[in-house]
Coordinates of C-alpha atoms and ligand atoms in Angstrom, one line a residue:
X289 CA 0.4 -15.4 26.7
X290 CA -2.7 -13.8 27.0
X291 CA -5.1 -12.3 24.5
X292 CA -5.7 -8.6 24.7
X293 CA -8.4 -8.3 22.1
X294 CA -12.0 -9.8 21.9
X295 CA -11.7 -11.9 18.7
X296 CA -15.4 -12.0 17.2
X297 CA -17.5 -13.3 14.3
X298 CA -17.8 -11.3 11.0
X299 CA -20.9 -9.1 12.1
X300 CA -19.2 -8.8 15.1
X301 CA -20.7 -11.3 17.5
X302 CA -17.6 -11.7 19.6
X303 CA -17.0 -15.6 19.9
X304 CA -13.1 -17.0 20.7
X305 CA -11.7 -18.1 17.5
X306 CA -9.2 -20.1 19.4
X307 CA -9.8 -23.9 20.3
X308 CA -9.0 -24.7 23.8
X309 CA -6.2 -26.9 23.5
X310 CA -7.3 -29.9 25.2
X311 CA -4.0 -31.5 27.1
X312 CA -1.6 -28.8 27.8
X313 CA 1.4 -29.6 29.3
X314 CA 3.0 -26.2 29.3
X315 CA 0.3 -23.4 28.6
X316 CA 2.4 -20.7 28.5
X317 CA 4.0 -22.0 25.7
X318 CA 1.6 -23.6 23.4
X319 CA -0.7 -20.5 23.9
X320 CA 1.6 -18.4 21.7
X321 CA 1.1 -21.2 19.1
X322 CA -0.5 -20.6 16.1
X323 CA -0.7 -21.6 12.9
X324 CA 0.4 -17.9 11.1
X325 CA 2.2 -15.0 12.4
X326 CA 1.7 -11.8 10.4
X327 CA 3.8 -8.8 11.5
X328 CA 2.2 -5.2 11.2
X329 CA -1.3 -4.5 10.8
X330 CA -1.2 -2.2 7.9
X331 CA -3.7 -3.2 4.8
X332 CA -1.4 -5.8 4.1
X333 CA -0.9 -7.6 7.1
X334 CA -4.7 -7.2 8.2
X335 CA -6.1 -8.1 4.6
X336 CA -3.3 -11.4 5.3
X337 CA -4.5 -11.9 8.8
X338 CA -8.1 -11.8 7.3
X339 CA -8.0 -14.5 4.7
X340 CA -5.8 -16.7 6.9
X341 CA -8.9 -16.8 9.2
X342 CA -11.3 -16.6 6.7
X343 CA -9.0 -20.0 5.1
X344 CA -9.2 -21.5 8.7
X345 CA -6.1 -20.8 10.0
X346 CA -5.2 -19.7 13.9
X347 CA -3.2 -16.4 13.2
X348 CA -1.9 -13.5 15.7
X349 CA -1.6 -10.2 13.9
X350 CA 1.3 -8.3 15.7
X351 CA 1.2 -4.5 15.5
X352 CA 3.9 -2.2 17.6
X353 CA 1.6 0.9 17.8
X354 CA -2.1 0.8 18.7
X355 CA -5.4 1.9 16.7
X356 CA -6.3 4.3 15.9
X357 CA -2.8 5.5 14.5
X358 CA -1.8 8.0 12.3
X359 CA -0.3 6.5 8.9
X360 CA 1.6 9.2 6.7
X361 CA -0.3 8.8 3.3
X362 CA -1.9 10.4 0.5
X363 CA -5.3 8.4 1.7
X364 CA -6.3 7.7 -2.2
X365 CA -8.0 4.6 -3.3
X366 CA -8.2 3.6 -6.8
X367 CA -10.7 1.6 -8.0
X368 CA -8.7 -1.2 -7.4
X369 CA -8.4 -0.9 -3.8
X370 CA -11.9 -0.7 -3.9
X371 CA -11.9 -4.3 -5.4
X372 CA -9.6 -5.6 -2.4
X373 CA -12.3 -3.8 0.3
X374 CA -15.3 -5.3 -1.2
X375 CA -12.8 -9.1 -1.0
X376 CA -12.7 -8.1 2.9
X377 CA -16.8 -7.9 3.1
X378 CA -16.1 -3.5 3.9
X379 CA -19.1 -1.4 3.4
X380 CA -17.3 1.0 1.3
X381 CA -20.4 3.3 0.7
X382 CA -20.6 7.0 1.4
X383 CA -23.1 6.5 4.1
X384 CA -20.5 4.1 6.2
X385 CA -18.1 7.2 5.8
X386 CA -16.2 7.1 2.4
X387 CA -15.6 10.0 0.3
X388 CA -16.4 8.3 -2.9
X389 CA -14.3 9.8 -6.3
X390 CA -15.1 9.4 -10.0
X391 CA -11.5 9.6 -11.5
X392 CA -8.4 11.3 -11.9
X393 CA -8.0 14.9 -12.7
X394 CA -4.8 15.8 -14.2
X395 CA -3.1 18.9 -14.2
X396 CA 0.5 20.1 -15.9
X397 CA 1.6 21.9 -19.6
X398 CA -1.5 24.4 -18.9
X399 CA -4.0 21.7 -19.6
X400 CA -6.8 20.3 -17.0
X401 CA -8.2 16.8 -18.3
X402 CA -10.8 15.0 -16.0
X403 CA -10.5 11.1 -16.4
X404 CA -13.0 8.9 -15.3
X405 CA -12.4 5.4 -13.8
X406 CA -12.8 3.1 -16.9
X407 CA -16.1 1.0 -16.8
X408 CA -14.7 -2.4 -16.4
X409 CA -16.0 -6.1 -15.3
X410 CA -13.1 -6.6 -12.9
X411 CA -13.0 -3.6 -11.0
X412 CA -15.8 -1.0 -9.7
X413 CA -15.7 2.3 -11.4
X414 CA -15.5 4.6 -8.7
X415 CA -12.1 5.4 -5.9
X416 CA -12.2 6.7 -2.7
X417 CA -10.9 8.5 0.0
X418 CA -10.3 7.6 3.6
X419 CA -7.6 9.1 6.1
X420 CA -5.7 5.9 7.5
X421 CA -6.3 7.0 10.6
X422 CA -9.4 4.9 10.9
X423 CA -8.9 2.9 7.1
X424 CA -6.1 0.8 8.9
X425 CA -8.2 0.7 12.2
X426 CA -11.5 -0.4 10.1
X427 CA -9.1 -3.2 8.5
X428 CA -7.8 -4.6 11.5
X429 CA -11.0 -4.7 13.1
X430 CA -12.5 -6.5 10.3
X431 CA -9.2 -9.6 10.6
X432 CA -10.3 -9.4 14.3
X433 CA -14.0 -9.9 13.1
X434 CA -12.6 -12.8 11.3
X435 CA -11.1 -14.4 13.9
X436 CA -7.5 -13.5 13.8
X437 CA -6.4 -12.5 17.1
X438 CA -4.6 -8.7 17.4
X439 CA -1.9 -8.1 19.7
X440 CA -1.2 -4.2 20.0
X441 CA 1.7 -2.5 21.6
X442 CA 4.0 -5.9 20.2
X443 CA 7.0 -4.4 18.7
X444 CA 8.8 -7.4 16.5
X445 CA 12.4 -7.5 17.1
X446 CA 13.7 -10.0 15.4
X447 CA 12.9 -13.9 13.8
X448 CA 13.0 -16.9 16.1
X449 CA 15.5 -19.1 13.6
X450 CA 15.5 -23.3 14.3
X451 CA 19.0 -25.1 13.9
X452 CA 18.8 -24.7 10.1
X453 CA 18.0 -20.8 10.4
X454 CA 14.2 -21.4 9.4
X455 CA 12.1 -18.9 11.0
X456 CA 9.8 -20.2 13.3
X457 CA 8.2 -17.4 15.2
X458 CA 9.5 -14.4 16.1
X459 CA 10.8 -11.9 19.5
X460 CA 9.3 -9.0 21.0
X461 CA 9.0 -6.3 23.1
X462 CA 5.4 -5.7 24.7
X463 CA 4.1 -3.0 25.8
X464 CA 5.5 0.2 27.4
X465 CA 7.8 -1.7 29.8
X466 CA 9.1 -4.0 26.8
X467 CA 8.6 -7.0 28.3
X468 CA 10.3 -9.7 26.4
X469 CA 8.0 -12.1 24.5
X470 CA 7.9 -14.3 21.9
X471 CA 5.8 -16.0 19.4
X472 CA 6.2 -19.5 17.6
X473 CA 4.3 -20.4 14.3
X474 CA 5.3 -22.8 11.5
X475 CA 4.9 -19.7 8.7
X476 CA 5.4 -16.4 9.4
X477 CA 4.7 -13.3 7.1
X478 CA 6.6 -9.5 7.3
X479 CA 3.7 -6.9 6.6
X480 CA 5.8 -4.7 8.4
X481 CA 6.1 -1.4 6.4
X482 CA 8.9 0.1 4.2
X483 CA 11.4 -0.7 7.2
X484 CA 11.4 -4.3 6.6
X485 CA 12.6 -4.7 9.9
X486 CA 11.8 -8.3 10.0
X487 CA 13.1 -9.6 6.2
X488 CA 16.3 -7.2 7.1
X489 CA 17.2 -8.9 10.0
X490 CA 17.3 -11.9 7.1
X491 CA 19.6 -10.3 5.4
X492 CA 16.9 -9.1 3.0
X493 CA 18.0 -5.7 2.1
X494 CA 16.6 -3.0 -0.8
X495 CA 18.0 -3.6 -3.7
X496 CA 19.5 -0.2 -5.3
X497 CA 18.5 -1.0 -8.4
X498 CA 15.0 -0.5 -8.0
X499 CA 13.1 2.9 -7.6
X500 CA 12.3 4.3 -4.7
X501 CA 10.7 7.6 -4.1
X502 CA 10.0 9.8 -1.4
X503 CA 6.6 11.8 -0.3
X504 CA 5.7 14.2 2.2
X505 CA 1.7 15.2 2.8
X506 CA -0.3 17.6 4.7
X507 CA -3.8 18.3 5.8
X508 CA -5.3 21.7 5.2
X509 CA -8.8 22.6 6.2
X510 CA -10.5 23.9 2.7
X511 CA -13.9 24.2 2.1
X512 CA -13.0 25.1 -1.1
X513 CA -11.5 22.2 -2.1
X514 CA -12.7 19.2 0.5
X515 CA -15.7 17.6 -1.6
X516 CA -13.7 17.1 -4.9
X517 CA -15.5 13.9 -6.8
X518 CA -11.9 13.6 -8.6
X519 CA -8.4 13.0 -7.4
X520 CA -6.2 15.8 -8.8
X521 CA -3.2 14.9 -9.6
X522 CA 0.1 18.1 -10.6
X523 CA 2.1 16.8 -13.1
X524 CA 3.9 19.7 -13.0
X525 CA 4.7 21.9 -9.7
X526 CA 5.9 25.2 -9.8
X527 CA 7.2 27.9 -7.2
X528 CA 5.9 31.7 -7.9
X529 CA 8.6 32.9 -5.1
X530 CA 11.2 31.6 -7.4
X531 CA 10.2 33.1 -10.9
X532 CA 7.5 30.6 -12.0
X533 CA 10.6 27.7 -11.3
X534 CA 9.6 24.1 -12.1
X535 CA 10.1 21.7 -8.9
X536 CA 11.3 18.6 -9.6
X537 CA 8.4 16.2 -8.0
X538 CA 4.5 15.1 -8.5
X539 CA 1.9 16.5 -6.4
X540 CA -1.8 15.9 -5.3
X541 CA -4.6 17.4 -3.8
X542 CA -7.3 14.8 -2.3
X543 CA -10.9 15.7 -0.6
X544 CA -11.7 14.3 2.4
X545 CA -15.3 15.0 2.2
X546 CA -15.1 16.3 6.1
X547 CA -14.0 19.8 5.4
X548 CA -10.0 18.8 5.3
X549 CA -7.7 17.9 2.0
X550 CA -4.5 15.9 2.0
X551 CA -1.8 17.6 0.1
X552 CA 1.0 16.3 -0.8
X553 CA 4.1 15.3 -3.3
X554 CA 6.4 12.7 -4.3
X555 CA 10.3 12.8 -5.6
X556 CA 11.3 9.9 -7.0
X557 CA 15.1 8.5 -6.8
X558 CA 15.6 8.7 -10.8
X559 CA 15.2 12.7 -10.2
X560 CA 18.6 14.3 -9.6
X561 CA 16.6 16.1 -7.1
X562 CA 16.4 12.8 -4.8
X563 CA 17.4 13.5 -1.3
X564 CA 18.9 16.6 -2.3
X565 CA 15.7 18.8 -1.7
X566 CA 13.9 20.1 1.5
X567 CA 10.5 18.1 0.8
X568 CA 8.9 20.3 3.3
X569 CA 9.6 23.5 1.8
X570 CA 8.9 22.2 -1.4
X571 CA 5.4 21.9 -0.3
X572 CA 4.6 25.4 1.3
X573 CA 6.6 26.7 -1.8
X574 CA 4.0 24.8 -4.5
X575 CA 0.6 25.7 -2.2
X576 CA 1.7 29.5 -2.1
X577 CA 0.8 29.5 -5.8
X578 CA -2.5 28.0 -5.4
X579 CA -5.4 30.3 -5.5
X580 CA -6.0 32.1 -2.2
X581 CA -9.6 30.6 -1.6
X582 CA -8.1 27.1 -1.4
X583 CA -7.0 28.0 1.8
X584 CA -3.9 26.0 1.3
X585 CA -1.3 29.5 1.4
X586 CA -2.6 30.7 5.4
X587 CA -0.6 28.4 7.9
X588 CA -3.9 29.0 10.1
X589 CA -5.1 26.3 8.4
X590 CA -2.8 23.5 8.8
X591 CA -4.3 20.4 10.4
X592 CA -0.7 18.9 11.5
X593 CA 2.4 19.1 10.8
X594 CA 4.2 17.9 6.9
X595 CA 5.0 14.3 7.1
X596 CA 7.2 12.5 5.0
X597 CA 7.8 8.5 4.2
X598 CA 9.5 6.7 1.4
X599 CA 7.8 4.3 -1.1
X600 CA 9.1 1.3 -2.4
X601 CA 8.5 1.0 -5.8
X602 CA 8.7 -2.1 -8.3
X603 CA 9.9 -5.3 -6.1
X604 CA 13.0 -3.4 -4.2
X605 CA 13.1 -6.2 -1.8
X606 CA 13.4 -10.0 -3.1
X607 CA 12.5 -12.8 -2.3
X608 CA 9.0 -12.6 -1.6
X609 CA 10.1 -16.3 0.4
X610 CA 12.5 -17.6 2.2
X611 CA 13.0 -20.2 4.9
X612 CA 9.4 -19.6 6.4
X613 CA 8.6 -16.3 6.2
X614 CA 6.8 -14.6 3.2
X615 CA 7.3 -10.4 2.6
X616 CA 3.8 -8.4 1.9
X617 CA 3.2 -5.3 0.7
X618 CA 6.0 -2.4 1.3
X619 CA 8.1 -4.8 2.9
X620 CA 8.4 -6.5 0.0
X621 CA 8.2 -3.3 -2.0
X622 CA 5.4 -3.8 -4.4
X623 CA 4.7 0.2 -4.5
X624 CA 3.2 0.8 -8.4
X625 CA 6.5 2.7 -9.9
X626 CA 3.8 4.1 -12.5
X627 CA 1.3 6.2 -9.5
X628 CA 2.9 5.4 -6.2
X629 CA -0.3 3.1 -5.0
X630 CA 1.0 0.9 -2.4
X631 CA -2.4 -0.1 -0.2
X632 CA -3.8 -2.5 -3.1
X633 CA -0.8 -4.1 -3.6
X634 CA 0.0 -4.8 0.1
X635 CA -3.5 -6.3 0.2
X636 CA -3.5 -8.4 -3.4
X637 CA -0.5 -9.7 -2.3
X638 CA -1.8 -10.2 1.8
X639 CA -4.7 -12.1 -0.2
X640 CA -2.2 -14.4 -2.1
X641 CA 0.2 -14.9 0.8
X642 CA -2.8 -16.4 2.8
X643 CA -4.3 -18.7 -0.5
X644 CA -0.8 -20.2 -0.7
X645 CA -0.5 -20.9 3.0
X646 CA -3.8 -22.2 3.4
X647 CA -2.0 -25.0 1.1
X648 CA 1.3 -25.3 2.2
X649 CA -0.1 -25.8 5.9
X650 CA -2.8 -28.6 4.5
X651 CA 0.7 -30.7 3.6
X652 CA 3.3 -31.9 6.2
X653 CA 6.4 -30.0 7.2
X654 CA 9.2 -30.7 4.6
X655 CA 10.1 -30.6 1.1
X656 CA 6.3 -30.9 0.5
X657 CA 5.2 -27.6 1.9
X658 CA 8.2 -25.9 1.1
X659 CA 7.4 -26.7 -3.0
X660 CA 3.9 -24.8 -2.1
X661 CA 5.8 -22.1 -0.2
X662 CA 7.8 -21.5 -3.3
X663 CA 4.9 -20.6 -5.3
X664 CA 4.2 -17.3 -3.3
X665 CA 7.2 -15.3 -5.2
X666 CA 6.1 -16.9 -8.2
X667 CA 2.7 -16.3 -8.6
X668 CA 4.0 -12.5 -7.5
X669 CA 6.2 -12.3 -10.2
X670 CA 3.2 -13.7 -13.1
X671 CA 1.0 -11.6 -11.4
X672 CA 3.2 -8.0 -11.4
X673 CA 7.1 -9.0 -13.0
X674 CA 5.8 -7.8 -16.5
X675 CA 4.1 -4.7 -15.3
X676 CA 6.9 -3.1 -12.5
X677 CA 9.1 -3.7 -15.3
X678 CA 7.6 -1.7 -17.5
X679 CA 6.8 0.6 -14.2
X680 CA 10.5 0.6 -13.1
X681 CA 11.2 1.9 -17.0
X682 CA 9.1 4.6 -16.6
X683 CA 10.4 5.9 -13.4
X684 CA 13.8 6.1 -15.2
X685 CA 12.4 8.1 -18.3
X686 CA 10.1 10.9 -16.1
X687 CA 13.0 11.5 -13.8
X688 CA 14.5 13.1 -16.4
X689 CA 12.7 16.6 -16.3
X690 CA 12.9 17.1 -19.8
X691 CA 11.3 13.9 -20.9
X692 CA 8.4 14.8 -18.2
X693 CA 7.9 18.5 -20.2
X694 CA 7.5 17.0 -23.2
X695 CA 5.2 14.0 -22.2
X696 CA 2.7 16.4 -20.5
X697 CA 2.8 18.9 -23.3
X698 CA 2.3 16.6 -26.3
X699 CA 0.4 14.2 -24.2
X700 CA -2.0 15.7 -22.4
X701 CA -4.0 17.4 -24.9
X702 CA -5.3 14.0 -26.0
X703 CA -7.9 12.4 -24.0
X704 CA -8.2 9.5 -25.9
X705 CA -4.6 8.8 -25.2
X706 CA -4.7 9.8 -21.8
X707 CA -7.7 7.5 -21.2
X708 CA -5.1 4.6 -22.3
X709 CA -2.3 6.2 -19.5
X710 CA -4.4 6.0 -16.8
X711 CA -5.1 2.5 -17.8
X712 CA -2.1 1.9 -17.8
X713 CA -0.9 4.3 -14.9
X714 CA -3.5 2.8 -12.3
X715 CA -3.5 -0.8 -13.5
X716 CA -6.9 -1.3 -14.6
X717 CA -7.6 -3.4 -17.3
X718 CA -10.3 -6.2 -17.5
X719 CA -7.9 -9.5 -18.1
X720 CA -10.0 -11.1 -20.7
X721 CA -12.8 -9.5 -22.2
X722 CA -12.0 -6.0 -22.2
X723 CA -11.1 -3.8 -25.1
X724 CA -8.5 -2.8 -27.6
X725 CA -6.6 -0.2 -24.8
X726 CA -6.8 -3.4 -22.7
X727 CA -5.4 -5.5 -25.0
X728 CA -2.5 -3.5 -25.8
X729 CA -1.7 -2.9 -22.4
X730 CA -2.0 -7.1 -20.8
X731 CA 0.4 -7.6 -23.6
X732 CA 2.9 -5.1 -23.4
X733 CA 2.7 -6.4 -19.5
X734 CA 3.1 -10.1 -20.7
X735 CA 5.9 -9.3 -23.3
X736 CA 8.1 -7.6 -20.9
X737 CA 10.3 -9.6 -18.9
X738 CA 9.6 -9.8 -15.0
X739 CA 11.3 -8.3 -12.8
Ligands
LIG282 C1 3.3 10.3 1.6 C2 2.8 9.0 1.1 C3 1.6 9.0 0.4 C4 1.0 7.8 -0.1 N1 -0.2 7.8 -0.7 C5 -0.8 6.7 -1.1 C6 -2.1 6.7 -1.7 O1 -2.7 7.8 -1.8 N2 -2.6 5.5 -2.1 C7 -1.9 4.3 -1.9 O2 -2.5 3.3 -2.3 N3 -0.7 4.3 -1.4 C8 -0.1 5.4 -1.0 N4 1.1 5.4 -0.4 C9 1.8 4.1 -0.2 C10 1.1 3.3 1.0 O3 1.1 4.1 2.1 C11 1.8 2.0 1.3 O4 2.2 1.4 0.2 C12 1.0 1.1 2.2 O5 0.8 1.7 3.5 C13 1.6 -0.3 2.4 O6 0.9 -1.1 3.3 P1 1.6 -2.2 4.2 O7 0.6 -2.8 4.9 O8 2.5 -3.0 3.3 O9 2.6 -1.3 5.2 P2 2.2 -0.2 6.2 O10 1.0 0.5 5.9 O11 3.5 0.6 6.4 O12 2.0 -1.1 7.5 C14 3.0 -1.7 8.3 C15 2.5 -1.9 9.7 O13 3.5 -2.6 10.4 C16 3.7 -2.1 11.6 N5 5.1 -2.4 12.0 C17 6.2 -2.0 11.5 N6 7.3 -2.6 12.1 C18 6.8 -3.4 13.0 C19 7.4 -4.2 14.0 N7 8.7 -4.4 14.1 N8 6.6 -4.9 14.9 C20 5.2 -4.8 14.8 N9 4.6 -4.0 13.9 C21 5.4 -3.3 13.0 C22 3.5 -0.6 11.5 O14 3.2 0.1 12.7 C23 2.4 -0.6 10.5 O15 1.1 -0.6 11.1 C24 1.7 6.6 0.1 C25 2.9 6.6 0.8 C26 3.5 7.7 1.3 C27 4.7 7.7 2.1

């Protein structure tokens, strides 16, 4: 198979990453070898893709649609998605396009708090805003710039299994004709979105007992509201049309910084609410009570249609490993129960899923490389169990609206405990180090058990 992209060096040089075999007996074949497959080229399969090459490794990055694409998402980036862009070598400054944000603004029980990113050695102290439109193109390009090799337009079908049902590779259509293909790799890792398609066809399924929720967003052209420094996030949403009601999800309002917002809210499956509701109409019913000069209530100013996805929260699909293929990101479901961030955790774990097969590929094929393998779900589980536990609690406790009233009543008008819940909420504390809300919150993660 042939190449369809121009693999080339970090500053974008454009040199083939790929060693001309030297004796090739059957070139169609061994061309498709490699030494990685990652599936999808989301944030986790491109921040994967990227440290495999950065690590060494030949990898093909396989991605059904082609950049740039449209990605339904809320486009926020807490500081530590920040930390994973700066591990990719991104510019993430305002000049190279970012809409850079200071912290969280809260809203709900007729209180407005503004929370600032907490000043902390691990992580920078600032967010950010991109629409995924070009965030997931920028990403690819920069595992291309690495030397991963990008196949667009290949839409994975299914695992290539070996006698023992160990993957090793996987089927495809290409293109718009579908043209059968197939790739062969020793490892092979499923970055491929909440679907899962690939760990399904495994018999992976979602497990029912973890959350789930489901968001729908919008963009709105507000000049009003565009250049926000703060993410705002509704605790509460409410419908004037029907008496001041209370609607039973989360919403947010994002800047852009180019004149547009995304808008949007989330329902999560511990809400009696779940799947029950029009999501759509939920929306146009909260933004009719925002203040005319938002420019969120006139339809004129749509920029697209609503668009909906779910998010799977708290490790909803396990094991991270099995019989040669590792799960990253939302295939694996490691969606924060606490905020609904998914894009650092598909790109921590991407990270981690290429440390651990820069390893097992060092060792021969066997029991050998199958004990470092086996460290990928367990390393995820130190790294997270403790804290989607606690996350996967908390889901079950706010779906409950009544719980939800009385947290953002008696909650909310404390900043000093607030500053501790968006610790908490957004996952930011420094490991060692840090300070007392720190403490407290790496050992309630530590003393609860994993998930
Ligand atoms: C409405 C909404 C708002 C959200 N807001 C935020 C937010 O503000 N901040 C945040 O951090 N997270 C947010 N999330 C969550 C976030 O979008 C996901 O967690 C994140 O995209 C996960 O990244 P990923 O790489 O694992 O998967 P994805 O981003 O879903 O990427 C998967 C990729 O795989 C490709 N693919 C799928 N199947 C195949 C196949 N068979 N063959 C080849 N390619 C395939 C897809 O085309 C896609 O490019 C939101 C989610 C939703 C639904």
């Amino acid at each position: 198979m042939t190449d369809h992209s121009t693999p080339s060096t970090p500053d974008g040089g454009g040199s083939a990453t790929f060693e001309e075999p030297a004796a090739l007996e059957d070139p169609a074949t061994l061309e498709d070898e490699a030494d990685a497959i990652v599936v999808g080229a989301g944030p986790g399969g491109s921040a994967a893709a990227y440290h495999m090459a950065r690590h060494g490794l030949r990898v093909l990055l396989l991605e059904k649609s082609e950049f740039p694409r449209e990605k339904v998402c809320g486009d926020g980036l807490t500081p530590r998605a920040v930390r994973q862009l700066v591990r990719m070598g991104v510019d993430t400054s305002a000049k190279a396009g970012w809409m850079h944000n200071r912290g969280l603004r809260v809203i709900g029980g007729g209180v407005r708090l503004e929370l600032d990113w907490p000043e902390l050695a691990s992580y920078p102290n600032h967010g950010l805003v991109r629409t995924r439109l070009d965030f997931d193109d920028l990403l690819a390009k920069r595992a291309v710039g690495a030397g991963a090799v990008l196949h667009t337009l290949v839409n994975v079908t299914g695992p290539v299994l070996d006698g023992e049902g160990r993957v090793v590779g996987v089927r495809a259509e290409r293109g718009a004709g579908r043209e059968p293909v197939e790739f062969r790799a020793p490892l092979t890792v499923a970055a491929d979105g909440v679907s899962g398609r690939l760990p399904l066809a495994l018999g992976l399924t979602k497990r029912a007992d973890r959350p789930i929720g489901v968001a729908v967003r919008r963009y709105y052209h507000s000049a009003a509201r565009a250049d926000d420094d703060y993410l705002e996030s509704w605790l509460e949403l409410r419908s004037r049309e029907a008496g001041d009601r209370l609607l039973p999800g989360y919403g947010w309002l994002f800047g852009l910084g180019d004149g547009r917002v995304n808008v949007g809210l989330g329902v999560l499956n511990s809400s009696a609410a779940f799947g029950r509701t029009n999501y759509r109409k939920m929306l146009t019913d909260w933004l009719r009570g925002t203040p005319a000069d938002w420019g969120l209530t006139d339809e004129a100013n749509a920029a697209g249609p609503i668009l909906g996805a779910a998010l799977p929260m708290g490790f909803n699909r396990v094991p991270h490993y099995t019989r040669g293929l590792m799960l990253v990101g939302d295939s694996g479901g490691m969606v924060n129960p606490f905020n609904g961030e998914g894009i650092p955790y598909a790109m921590e774990s991407g990270e981690l899923a290429a440390e651990i097969a820069q390893q097992a590929l060092a060792r021969p094929p066997g029991p050998d490389r199958e004990r470092a393998l086996r460290a990928y779900p367990i390393e995820l589980r130190a790294r997270y169990g403790g804290y989607f536990r606690l996350g996967n609690v908390f889901v079950n406790l706010i779906g409950n609206p009544q719980v939800m009233r009385f947290a953002t009543k008696h909650g909310l008008p404390h900043p000093t405990l607030m500053r501790f819940v968006l610790k908490l909420l957004a996952n930011l504390t420094d490991p060692r180090g840090g300070d007392a809300m720190d403490r407290v919150i790496n050992a309630l993660t530590r003393v609860a058990p994993a998930v």
